[in-house]
Tab-separated table of N, CA and C in Angstrom:
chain	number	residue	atom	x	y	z
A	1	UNK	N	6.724	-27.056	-23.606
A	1	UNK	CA	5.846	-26.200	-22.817
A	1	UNK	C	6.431	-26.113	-21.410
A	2	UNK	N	6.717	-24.664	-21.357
A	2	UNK	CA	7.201	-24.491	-19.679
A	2	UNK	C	5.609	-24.283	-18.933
A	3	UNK	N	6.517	-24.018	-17.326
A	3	UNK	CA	5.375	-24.124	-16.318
A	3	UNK	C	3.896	-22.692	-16.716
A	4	UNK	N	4.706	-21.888	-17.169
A	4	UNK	CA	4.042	-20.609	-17.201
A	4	UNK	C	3.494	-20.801	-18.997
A	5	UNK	N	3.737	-21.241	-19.182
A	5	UNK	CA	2.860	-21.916	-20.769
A	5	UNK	C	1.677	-22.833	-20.596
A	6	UNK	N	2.286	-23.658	-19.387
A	6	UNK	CA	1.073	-24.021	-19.264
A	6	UNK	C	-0.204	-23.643	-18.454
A	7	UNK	N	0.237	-23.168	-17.660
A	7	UNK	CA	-0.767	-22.072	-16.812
A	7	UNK	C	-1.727	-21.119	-17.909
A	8	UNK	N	-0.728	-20.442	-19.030
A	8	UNK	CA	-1.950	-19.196	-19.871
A	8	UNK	C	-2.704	-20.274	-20.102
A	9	UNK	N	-1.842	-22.021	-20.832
A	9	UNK	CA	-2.958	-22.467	-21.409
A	9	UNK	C	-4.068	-23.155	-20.983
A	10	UNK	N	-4.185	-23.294	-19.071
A	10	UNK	CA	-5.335	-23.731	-18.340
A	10	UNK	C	-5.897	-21.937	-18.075
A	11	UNK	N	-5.660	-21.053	-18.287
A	11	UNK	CA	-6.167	-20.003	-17.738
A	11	UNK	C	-7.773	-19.944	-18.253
A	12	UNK	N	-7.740	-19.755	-19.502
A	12	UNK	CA	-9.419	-19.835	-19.570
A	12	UNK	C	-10.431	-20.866	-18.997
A	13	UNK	N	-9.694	-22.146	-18.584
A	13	UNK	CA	-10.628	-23.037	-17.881
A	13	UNK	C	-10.842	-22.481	-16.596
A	14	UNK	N	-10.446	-21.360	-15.914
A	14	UNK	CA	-10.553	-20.557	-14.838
A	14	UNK	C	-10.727	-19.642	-14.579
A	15	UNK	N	-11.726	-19.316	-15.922
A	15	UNK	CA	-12.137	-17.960	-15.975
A	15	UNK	C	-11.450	-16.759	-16.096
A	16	UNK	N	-10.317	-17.123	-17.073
A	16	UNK	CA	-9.069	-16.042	-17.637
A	16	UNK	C	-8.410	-15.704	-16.247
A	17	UNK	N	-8.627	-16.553	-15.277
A	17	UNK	CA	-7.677	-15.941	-13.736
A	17	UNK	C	-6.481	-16.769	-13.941
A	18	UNK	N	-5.609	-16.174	-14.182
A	18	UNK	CA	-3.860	-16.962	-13.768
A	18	UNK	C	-3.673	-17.486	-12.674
A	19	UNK	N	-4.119	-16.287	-11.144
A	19	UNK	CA	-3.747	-17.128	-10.452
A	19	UNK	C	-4.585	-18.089	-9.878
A	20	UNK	N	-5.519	-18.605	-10.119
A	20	UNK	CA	-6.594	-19.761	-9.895
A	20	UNK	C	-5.473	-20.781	-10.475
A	21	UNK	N	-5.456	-20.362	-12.131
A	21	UNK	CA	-4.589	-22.128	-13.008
A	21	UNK	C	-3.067	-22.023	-12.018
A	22	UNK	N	-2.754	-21.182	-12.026
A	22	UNK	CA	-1.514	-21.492	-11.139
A	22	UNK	C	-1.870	-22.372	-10.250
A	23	UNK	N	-2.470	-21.353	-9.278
A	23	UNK	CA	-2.925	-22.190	-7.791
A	23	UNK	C	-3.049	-23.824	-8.230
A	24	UNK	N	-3.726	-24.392	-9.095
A	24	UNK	CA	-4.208	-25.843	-9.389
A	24	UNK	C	-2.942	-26.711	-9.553
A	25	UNK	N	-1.969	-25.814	-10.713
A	25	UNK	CA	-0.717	-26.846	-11.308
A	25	UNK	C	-0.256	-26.494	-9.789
A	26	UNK	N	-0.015	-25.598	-8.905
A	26	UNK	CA	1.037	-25.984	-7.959
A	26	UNK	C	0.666	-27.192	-7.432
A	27	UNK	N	-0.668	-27.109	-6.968
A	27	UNK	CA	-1.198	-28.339	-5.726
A	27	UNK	C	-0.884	-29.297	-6.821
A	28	UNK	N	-1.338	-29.611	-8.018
A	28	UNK	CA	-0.999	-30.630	-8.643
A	28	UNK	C	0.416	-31.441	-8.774
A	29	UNK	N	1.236	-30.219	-9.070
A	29	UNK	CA	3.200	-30.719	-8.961
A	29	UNK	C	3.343	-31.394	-7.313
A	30	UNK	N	2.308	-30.570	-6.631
A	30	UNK	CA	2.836	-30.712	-4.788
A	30	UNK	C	2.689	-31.891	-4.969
A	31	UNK	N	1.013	-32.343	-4.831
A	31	UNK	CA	0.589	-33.481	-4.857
A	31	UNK	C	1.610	-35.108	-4.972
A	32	UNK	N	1.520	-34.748	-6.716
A	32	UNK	CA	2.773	-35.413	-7.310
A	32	UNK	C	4.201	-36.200	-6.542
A	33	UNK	N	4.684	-35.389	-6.114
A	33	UNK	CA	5.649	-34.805	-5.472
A	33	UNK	C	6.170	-35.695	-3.905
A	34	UNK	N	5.127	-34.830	-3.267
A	34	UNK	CA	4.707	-35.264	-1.717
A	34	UNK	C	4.704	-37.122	-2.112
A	35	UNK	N	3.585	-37.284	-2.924
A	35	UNK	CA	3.360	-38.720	-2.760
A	35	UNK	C	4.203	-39.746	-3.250
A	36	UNK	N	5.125	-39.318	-3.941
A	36	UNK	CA	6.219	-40.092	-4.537
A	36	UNK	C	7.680	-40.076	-3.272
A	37	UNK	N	7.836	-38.717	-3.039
A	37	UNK	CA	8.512	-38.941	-1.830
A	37	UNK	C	8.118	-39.859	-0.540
A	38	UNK	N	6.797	-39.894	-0.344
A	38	UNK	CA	6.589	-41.344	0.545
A	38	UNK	C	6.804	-42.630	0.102
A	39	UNK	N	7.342	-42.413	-1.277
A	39	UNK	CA	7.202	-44.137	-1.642
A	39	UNK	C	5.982	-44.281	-2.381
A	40	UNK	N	4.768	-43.726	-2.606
A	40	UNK	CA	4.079	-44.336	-3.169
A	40	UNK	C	3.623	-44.083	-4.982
A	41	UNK	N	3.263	-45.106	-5.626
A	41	UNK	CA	3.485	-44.414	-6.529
A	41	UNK	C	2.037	-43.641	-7.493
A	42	UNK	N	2.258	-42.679	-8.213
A	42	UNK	CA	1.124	-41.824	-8.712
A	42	UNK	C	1.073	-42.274	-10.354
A	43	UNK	N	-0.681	-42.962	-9.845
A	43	UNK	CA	-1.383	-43.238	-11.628
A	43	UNK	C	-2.117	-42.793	-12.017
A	44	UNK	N	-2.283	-41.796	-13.437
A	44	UNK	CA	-2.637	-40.928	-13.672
A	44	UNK	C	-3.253	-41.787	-15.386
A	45	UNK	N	-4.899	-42.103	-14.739
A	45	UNK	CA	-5.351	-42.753	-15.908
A	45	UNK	C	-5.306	-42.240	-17.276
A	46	UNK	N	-4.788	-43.308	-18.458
A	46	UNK	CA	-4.486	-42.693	-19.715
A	46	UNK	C	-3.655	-41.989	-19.752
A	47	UNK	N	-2.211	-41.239	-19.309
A	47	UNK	CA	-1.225	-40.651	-19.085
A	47	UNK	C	-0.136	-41.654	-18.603
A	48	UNK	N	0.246	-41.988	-17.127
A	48	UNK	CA	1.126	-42.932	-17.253
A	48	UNK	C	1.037	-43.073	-15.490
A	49	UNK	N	2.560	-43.586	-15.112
A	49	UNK	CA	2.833	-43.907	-13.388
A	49	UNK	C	4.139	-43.369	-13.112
A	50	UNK	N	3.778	-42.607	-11.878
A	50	UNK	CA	5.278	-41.932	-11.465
A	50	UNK	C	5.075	-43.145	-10.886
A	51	UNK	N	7.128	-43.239	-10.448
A	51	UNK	CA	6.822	-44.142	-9.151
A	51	UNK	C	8.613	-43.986	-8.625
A	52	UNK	N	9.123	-44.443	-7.205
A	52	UNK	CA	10.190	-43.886	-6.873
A	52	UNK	C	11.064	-45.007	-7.101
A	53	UNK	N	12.050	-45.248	-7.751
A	53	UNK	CA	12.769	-46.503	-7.540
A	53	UNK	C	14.280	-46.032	-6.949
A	54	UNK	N	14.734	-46.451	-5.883
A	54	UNK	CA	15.920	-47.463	-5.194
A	54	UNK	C	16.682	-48.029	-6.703
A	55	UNK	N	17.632	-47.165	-6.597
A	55	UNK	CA	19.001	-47.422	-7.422
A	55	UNK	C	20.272	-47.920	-6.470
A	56	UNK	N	20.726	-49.314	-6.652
A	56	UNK	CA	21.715	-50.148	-5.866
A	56	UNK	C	22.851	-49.212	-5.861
A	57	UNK	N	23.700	-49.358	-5.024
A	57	UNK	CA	25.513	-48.963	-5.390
A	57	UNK	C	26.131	-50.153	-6.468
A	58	UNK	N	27.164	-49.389	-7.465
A	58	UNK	CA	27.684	-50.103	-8.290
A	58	UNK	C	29.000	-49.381	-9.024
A	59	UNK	N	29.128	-49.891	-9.354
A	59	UNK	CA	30.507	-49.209	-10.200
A	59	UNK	C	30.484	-49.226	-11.223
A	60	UNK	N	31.603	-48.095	-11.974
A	60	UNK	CA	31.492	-47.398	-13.419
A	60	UNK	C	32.574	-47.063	-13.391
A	61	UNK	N	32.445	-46.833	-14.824
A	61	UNK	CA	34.524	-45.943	-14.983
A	61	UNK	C	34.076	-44.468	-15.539
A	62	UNK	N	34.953	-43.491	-15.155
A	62	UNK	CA	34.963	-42.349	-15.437
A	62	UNK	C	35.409	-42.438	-16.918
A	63	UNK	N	34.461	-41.655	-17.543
A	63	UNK	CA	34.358	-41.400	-19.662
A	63	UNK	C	35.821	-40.769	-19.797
A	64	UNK	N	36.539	-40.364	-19.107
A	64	UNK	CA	38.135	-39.501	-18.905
A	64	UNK	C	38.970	-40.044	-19.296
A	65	UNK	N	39.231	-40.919	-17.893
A	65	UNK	CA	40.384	-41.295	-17.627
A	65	UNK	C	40.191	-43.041	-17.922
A	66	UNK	N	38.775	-43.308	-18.019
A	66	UNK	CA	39.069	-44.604	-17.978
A	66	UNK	C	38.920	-45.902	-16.450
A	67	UNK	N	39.234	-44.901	-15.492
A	67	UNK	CA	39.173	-45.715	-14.362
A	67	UNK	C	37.732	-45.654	-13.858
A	68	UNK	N	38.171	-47.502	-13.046
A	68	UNK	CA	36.783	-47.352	-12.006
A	68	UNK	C	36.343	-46.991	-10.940
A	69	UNK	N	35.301	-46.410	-11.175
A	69	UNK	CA	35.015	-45.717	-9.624
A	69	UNK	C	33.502	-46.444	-9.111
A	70	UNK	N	33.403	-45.930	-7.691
A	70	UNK	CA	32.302	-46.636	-7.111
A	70	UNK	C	30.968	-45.386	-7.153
A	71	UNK	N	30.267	-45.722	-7.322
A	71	UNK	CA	28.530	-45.225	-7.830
A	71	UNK	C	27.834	-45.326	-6.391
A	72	UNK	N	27.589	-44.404	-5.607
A	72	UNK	CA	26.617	-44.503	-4.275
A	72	UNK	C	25.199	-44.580	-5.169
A	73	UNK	N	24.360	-45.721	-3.734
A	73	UNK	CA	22.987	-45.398	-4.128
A	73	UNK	C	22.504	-44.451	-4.131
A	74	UNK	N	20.909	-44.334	-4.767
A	74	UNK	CA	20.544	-43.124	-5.158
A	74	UNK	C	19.128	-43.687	-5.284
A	75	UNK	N	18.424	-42.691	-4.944
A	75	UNK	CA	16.817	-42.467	-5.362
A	75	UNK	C	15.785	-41.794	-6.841
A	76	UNK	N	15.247	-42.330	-7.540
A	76	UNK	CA	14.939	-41.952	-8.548
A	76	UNK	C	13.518	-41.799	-9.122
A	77	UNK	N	13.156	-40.898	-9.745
A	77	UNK	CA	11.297	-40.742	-10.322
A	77	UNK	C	12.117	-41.866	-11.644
A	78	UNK	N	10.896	-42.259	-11.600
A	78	UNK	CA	10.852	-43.138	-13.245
A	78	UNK	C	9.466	-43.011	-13.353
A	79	UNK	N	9.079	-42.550	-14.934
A	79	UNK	CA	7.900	-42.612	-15.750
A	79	UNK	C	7.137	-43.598	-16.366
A	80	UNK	N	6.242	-44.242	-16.386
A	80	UNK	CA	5.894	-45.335	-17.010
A	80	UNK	C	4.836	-44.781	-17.853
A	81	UNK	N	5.213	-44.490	-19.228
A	81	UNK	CA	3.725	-43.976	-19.550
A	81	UNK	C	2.688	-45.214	-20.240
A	82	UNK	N	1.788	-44.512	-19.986
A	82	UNK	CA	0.120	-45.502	-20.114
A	82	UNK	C	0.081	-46.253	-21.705
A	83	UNK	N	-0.408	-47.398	-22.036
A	83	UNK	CA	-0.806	-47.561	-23.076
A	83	UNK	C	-1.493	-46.545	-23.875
A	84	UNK	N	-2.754	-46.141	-23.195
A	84	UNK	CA	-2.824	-44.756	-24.102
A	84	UNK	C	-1.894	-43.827	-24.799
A	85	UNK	N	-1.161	-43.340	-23.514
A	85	UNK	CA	-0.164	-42.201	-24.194
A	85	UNK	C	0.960	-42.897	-25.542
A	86	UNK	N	1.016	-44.110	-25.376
A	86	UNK	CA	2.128	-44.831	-25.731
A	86	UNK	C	1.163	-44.398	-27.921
A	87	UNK	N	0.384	-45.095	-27.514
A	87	UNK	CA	-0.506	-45.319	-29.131
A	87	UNK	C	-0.739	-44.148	-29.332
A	88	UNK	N	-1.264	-42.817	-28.575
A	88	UNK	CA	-1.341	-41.160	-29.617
A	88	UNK	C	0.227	-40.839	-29.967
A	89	UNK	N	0.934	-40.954	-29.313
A	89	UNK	CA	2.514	-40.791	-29.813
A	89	UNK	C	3.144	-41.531	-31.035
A	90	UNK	N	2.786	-43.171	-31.023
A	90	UNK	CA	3.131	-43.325	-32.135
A	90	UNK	C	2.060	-42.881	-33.122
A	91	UNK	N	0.827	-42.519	-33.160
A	91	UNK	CA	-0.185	-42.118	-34.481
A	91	UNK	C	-1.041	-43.318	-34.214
A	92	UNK	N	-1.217	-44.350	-33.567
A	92	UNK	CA	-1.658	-45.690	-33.268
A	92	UNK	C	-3.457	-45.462	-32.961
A	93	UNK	N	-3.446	-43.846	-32.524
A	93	UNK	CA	-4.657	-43.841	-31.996
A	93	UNK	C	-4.987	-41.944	-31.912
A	94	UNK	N	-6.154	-41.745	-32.029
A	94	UNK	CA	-6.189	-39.851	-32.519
A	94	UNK	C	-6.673	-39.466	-31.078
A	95	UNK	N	-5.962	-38.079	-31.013
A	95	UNK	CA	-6.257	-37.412	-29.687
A	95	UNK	C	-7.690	-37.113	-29.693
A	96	UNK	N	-8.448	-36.916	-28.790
A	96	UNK	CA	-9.375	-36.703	-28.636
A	96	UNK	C	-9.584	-35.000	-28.737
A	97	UNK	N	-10.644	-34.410	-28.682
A	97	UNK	CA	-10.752	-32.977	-28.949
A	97	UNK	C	-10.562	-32.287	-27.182
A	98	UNK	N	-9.347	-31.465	-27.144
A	98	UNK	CA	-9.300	-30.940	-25.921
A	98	UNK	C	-10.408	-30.268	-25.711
A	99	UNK	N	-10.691	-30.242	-24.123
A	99	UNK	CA	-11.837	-30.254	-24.050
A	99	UNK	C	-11.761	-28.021	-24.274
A	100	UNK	N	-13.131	-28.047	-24.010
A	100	UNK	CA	-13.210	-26.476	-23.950
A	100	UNK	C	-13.577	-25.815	-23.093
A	101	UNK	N	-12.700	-24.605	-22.977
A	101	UNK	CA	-13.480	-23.791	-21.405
A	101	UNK	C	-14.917	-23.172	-21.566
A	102	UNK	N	-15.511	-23.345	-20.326
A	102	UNK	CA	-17.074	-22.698	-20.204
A	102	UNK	C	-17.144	-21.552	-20.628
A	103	UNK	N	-18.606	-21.437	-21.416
A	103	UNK	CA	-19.126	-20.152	-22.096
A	103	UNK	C	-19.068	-19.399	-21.160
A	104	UNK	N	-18.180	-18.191	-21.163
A	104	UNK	CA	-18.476	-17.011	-20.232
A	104	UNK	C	-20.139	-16.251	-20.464
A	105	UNK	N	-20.710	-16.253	-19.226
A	105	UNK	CA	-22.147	-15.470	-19.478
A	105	UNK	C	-21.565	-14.271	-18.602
A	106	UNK	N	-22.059	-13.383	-19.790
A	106	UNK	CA	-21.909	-11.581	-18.917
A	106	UNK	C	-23.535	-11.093	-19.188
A	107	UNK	N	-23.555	-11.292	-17.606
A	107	UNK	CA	-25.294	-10.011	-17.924
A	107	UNK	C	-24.904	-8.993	-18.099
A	108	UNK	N	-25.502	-8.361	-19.130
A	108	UNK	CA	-25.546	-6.909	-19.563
A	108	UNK	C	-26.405	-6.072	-18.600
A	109	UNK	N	-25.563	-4.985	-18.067
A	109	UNK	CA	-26.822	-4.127	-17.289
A	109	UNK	C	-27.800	-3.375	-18.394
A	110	UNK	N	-28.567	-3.572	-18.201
A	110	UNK	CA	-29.982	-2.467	-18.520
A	110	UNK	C	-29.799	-1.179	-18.854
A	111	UNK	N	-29.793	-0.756	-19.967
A	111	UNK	CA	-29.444	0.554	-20.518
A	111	UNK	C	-30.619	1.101	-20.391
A	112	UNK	N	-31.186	2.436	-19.578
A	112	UNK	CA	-32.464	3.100	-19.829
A	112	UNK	C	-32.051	4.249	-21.002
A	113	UNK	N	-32.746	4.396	-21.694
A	113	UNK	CA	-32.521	5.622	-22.568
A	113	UNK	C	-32.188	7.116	-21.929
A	114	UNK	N	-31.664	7.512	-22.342
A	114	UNK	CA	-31.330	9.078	-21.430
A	114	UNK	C	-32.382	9.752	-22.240
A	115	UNK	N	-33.138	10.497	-20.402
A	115	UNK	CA	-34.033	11.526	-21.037
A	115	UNK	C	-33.249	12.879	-21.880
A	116	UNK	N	-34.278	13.355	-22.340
A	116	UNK	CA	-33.536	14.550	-23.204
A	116	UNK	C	-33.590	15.409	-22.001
A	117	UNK	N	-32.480	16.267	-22.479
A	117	UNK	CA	-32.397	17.584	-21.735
A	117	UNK	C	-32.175	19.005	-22.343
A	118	UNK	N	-32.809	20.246	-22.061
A	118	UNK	CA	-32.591	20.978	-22.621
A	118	UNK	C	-30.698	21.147	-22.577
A	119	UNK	N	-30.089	22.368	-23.535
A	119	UNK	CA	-28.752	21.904	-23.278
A	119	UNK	C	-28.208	23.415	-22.696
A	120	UNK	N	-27.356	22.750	-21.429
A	120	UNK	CA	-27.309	23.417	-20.239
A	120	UNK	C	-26.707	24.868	-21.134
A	121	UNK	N	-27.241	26.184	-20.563
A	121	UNK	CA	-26.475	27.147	-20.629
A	121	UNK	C	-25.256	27.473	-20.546
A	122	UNK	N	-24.030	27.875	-21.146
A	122	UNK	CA	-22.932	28.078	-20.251
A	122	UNK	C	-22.433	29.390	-20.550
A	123	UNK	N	-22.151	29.757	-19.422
A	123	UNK	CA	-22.010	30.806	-18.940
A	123	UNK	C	-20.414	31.457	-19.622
A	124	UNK	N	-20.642	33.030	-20.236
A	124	UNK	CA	-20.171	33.346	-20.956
A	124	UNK	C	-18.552	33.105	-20.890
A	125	UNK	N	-17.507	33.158	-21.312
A	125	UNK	CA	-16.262	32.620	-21.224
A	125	UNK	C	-15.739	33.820	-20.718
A	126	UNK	N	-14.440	33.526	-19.992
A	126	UNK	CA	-14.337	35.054	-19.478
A	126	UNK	C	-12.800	34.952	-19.794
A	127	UNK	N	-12.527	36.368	-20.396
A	127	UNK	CA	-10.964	35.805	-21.509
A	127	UNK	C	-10.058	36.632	-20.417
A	128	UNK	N	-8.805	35.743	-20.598
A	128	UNK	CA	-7.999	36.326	-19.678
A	128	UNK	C	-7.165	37.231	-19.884
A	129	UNK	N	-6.649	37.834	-18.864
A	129	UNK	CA	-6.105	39.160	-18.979
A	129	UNK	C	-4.930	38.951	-19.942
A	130	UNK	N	-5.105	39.503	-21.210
A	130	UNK	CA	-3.871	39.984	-21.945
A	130	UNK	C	-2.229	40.068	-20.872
A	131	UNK	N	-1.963	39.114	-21.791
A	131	UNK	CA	-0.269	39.353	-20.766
A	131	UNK	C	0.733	40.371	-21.640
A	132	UNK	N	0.794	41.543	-20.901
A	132	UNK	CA	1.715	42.383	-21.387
A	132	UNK	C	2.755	42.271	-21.666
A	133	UNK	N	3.518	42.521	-22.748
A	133	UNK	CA	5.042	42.647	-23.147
A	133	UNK	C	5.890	43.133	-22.245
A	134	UNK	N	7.054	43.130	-22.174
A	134	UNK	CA	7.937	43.445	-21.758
A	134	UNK	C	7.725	44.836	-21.359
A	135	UNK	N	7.612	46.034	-21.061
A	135	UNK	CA	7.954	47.404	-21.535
A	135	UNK	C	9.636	47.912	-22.152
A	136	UNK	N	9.497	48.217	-23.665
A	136	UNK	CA	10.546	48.328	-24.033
A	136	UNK	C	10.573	49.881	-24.031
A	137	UNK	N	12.512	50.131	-23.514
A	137	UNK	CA	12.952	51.650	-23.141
A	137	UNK	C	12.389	52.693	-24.355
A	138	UNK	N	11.886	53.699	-24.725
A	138	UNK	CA	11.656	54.570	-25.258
A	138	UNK	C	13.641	54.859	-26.088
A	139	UNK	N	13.121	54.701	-27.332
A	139	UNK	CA	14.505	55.530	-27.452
A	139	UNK	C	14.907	57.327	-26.614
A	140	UNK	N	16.404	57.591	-26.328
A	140	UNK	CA	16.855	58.677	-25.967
A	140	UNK	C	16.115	60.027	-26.784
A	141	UNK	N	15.914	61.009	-26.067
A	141	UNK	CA	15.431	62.409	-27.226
A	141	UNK	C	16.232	62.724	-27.258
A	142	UNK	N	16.756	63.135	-28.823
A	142	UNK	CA	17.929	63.419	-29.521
A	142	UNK	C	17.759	65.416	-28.871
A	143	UNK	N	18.678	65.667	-28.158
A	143	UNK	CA	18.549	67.331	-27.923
A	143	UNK	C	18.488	67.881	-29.775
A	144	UNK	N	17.871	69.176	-30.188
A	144	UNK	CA	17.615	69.457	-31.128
A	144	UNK	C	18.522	69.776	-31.638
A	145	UNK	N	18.896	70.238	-32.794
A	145	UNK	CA	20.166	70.030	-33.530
A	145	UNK	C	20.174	71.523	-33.081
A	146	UNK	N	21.089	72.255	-33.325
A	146	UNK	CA	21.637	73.730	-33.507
A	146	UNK	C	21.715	73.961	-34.906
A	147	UNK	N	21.307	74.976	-34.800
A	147	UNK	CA	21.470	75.609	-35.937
A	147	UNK	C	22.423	76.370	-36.265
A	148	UNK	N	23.056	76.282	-37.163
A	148	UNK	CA	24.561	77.153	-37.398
A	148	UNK	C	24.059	78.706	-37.474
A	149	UNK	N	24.440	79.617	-37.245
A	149	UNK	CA	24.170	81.219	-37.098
A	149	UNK	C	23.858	81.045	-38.338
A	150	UNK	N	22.751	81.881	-38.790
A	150	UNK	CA	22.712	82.882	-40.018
A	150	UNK	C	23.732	83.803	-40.364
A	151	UNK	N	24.113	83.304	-41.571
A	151	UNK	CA	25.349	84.293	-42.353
A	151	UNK	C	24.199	85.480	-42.406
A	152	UNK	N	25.736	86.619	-41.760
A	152	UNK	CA	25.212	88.084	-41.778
A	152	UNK	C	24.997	88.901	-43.743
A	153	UNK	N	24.487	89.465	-43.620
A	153	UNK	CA	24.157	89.190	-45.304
A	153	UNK	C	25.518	90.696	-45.289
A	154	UNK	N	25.912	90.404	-46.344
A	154	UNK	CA	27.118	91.719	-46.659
A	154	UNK	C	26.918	93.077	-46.491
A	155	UNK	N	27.291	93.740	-45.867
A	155	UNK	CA	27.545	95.396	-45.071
A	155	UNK	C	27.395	96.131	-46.663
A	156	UNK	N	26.557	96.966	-46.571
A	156	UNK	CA	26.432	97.607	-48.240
A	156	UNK	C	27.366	98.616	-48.142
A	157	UNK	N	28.103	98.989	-49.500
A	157	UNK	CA	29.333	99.911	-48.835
A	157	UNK	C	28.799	101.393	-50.190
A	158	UNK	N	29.011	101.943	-49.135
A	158	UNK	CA	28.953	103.356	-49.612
A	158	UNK	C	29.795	103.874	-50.672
């Protein structure tokens, strides 16, 4: 479980607000944190004990090459967890039922019945102006054909 896993999973104890459970785990990590950096150490009943320990200078050999080298002191969190935690881990002892977030109460507002109403008139639809086509060119007027002369009918001969 990362930080933001655990936040959705305090979110309903805060009234589905994220940033409320946030807000809490930060001060909580701060808390933590702050007080171990003074030296002192944090016990967290049924869970376990931070606490800061002072690591001496010493020497070691590099996993490489083999040689020894010198180890500066150093400052360290160490965990001590609780007899409790120790017995639900091995099966020694059953978790208890996490607890559950508060029943959300939602007052319902007051529904009055809607009076009847006659049903409003509406006023006739008013259709919009036909959108005209293009105007397409009129074909050309063909000038009228000619007519070939009338054949003269044959000269009657005497």
């Amino acid at each position: 479980m990362n930080k933001a896993q655990f936040i959705a999973y305090l979110a309903p104890h805060f009234g589905d607000n994220k940033k409320e459970a946030a807000r809490a785990v930060d001060i909580v990590f701060d808390s933590i944190v702050r007080n171990i950096a003074k030296g002192e150490d944090v016990m967290v009943n049924d869970f376990g004990k931070f606490k800061k320990v002072d690591r001496p200078a010493r020497k070691g050999r590099n996993p490489f090459t083999g040689e020894t080298i010198q180890i500066k002191a150093s400052k360290k969190v160490r965990f001590l967890p609780a007899k409790a935690l120790k017995e639900v881990i091995s099966g020694a002892r059953k978790l208890e039922a996490a607890p559950k977030p508060p029943v959300k109460v939602v007052a319902k507002p007051v529904v009055k019945a809607p009076a009847k109403k006659a049903p409003a008139k509406k006023a006739p639809a008013k259709k919009a102006p036909a959108k005209k086509a293009p105007a397409k060119k009129a074909p050309a007027k063909k000038a009228p054909a000619k007519k070939a002369p009338a054949k003269k009918a044959p000269a009657k001969r005497k």
